[in-house]
CSV table of C-alpha atoms in Angstrom, one decimal:
chain,number,residue,atom,x,y,z
A,220,MET,CA,-5.7,0.2,18.2
A,221,THR,CA,-8.7,-1.4,19.7
A,222,ALA,CA,-8.3,-4.9,18.1
A,223,PHE,CA,-6.5,-7.6,20.1
A,224,TYR,CA,-5.6,-10.9,18.3
A,225,GLU,CA,-4.1,-14.0,19.8
A,226,PRO,CA,-2.2,-15.0,17.9
A,227,CYS,CA,-1.7,-12.0,15.6
A,228,VAL,CA,-3.5,-12.0,12.2
A,229,SER,CA,-2.1,-9.1,10.2
A,230,ASP,CA,-3.0,-10.4,6.7
A,231,SER,CA,-4.3,-13.5,5.3
A,232,ALA,CA,-0.7,-14.8,4.5
A,233,SER,CA,0.7,-14.6,7.8
A,234,ASN,CA,1.4,-17.6,9.7
A,235,TRP,CA,1.7,-16.3,13.4
A,236,VAL,CA,2.1,-18.6,16.3
A,237,ASP,CA,0.6,-19.0,19.8
A,238,GLY,CA,2.4,-16.8,22.1
A,239,MET,CA,2.6,-13.9,19.7
A,240,PRO,CA,-0.5,-11.6,20.4
A,241,CYS,CA,-0.8,-8.2,19.1
A,242,TRP,CA,-2.9,-5.0,19.1
A,243,GLN,CA,-3.7,-3.5,15.7
A,244,ASN,CA,-5.9,-1.4,13.6
A,245,PRO,CA,-9.1,-3.3,13.0
A,246,GLU,CA,-9.4,-1.9,9.5
A,247,VAL,CA,-7.7,-3.2,6.8
A,248,ASP,CA,-5.6,-0.9,4.6
A,249,VAL,CA,-5.4,-0.5,0.9
A,250,ARG,CA,-2.7,-3.1,0.9
A,251,GLY,CA,-4.6,-5.6,2.8
A,252,TYR,CA,-2.7,-5.1,6.1
A,253,ARG,CA,-4.2,-4.2,9.5
A,254,LEU,CA,-1.5,-1.6,10.6
A,255,PRO,CA,0.0,0.0,12.8
A,256,LEU,CA,0.7,-3.1,14.8
A,257,VAL,CA,2.0,-3.6,18.3
A,258,GLY,CA,2.9,-7.2,19.3
A,259,ILE,CA,5.0,-9.4,21.8
A,260,ASN,CA,6.8,-12.6,21.4
A,261,SER,CA,6.1,-14.1,24.9
A,262,THR,CA,7.7,-17.4,24.0
A,263,TYR,CA,11.4,-18.3,24.8
A,264,ALA,CA,12.3,-19.0,21.4
A,265,THR,CA,12.9,-17.0,18.2
A,266,GLN,CA,9.6,-17.3,16.0
A,267,ILE,CA,10.0,-17.0,12.1
A,268,VAL,CA,6.8,-15.4,10.7
A,269,LYS,CA,6.9,-14.6,7.0
A,270,ASN,CA,10.6,-15.3,6.9
A,271,PHE,CA,11.1,-12.7,9.8
A,272,PRO,CA,12.9,-13.7,12.9
A,273,PHE,CA,11.1,-12.4,16.0
A,274,PRO,CA,13.4,-12.6,19.1
A,275,PRO,CA,12.3,-14.4,22.2
A,276,ARG,CA,10.6,-12.3,25.0
A,277,SER,CA,10.4,-9.2,22.8
A,278,VAL,CA,8.0,-6.6,21.6
A,279,PHE,CA,7.6,-5.8,18.1
A,280,VAL,CA,5.9,-2.9,16.2
A,281,HIS,CA,4.9,-2.1,12.6
A,282,PRO,CA,3.9,1.4,11.6
A,283,SER,CA,1.3,2.1,8.7
A,284,ILE,CA,1.9,4.1,5.7
A,285,SER,CA,0.6,7.2,7.4
A,286,GLY,CA,1.4,6.7,11.0
A,287,LEU,CA,3.8,5.6,13.8
A,288,ALA,CA,3.7,2.5,15.9
A,289,ILE,CA,4.1,3.7,19.6
A,290,ILE,CA,4.3,1.9,22.9
A,291,GLY,CA,3.9,3.8,26.3
A,292,TRP,CA,5.1,2.8,29.7
A,293,LYS,CA,3.8,4.5,32.8
A,294,SER,CA,5.9,4.5,35.9
A,295,PRO,CA,4.3,2.9,39.1
A,296,PHE,CA,6.6,4.7,41.4
A,297,THR,CA,8.8,7.8,41.9
A,298,GLY,CA,12.5,7.1,41.6
A,299,LEU,CA,15.4,6.3,39.2
A,300,VAL,CA,15.1,3.6,36.5
A,301,ASN,CA,17.3,2.0,33.9
A,302,VAL,CA,16.0,1.5,30.4
A,303,SER,CA,17.7,-0.6,27.9
A,304,GLY,CA,16.8,-2.3,24.6
A,305,PHE,CA,17.1,-2.3,21.0
A,306,PHE,CA,15.5,-1.5,17.6
A,307,SER,CA,16.0,-3.5,14.4
A,308,ASP,CA,14.8,-3.5,11.0
A,309,LEU,CA,13.3,-7.1,10.5
A,310,ASP,CA,12.6,-6.6,6.8
A,311,PRO,CA,15.7,-6.0,4.7
A,312,THR,CA,13.5,-6.3,1.6
A,313,GLY,CA,11.2,-3.5,2.6
A,314,PHE,CA,12.8,-0.8,0.6
A,315,ASN,CA,13.2,1.4,3.8
A,316,GLY,CA,14.6,1.4,7.3
A,317,VAL,CA,13.6,2.5,10.7
A,318,ILE,CA,13.4,5.8,12.7
A,319,TRP,CA,13.0,5.2,16.4
A,320,SER,CA,13.1,7.2,19.5
A,321,VAL,CA,12.7,6.9,23.3
A,322,ASP,CA,11.0,9.9,24.9
A,323,ARG,CA,9.9,11.1,28.2
A,324,VAL,CA,7.3,14.0,28.1
A,325,SER,CA,8.9,16.3,25.5
A,326,GLN,CA,12.4,15.2,25.9
A,327,THR,CA,14.2,12.7,23.6
A,328,LEU,CA,16.3,10.4,25.7
A,329,ALA,CA,17.7,8.4,22.7
A,330,SER,CA,17.1,8.1,19.0
A,331,GLY,CA,18.4,6.8,15.8
A,332,THR,CA,18.0,5.8,12.2
A,333,ILE,CA,18.5,2.4,10.7
A,334,ALA,CA,19.1,1.9,7.1
A,335,ASN,CA,17.0,-0.8,5.2
A,336,GLY,CA,18.3,-4.1,6.6
A,337,GLY,CA,21.0,-2.3,8.7
A,338,PRO,CA,22.4,-3.4,11.9
A,339,THR,CA,20.6,-3.5,15.3
A,340,GLN,CA,20.8,-0.4,17.4
A,341,THR,CA,20.9,-0.7,21.2
A,342,PHE,CA,20.2,2.0,23.8
A,343,SER,CA,21.0,1.9,27.5
A,344,LEU,CA,19.9,4.8,29.8
A,345,THR,CA,20.8,4.9,33.3
A,346,ASN,CA,19.4,6.6,36.4
A,347,VAL,CA,16.4,8.3,34.5
A,348,ALA,CA,14.4,10.1,37.0
A,349,VAL,CA,10.6,9.2,36.6
A,350,LYS,CA,7.6,10.4,38.8
A,351,SER,CA,4.7,8.0,39.6
A,352,ARG,CA,2.3,7.8,36.7
A,353,SER,CA,4.7,9.8,34.5
A,354,SER,CA,5.2,8.3,30.9
A,355,ALA,CA,7.9,7.1,28.7
A,356,VAL,CA,7.1,6.5,24.9
A,357,PHE,CA,8.9,4.3,22.4
A,358,HIS,CA,8.4,5.5,18.7
A,359,ARG,CA,9.0,3.5,15.8
A,360,GLY,CA,8.3,4.8,12.2
A,361,PRO,CA,9.3,4.0,8.7
A,362,GLU,CA,12.5,5.9,7.4
A,363,TRP,CA,11.5,8.4,4.9
A,364,GLY,CA,7.9,8.3,5.8
A,365,LEU,CA,6.9,5.5,3.7
A,366,HIS,CA,6.7,1.7,4.2
A,367,ILE,CA,6.2,-0.5,1.3
């Protein structure tokens, strides 16, 4: 995803706010969206965009109909880290849910499936060994391989 927007501009009907930048596919898909999308709410308030609440100080992702939305993190040091967070389905009208995972190299550290509009799922990983310049990856895909 080479396109960066501040604020995000996923489609012409979106009303994104300052403090919510995103990286996204520069090409518009057949439905008029620029997906996949990875963004942040860098504000200290919940932001409502298209009736979806984006929590303060959070990262949000949206896959495309044919691909995952992925966030990677590269460790700046060798040692032990604690990693915690949550995944949620912000769109209960989207006809599907969320499949998510947290991976390190080829090892899945946490994963889950959220039914459409289902409750938030949290994860907390303690004492995860990392090496300098090693990566952890956060995946989010639509449940059932389809997002409408």
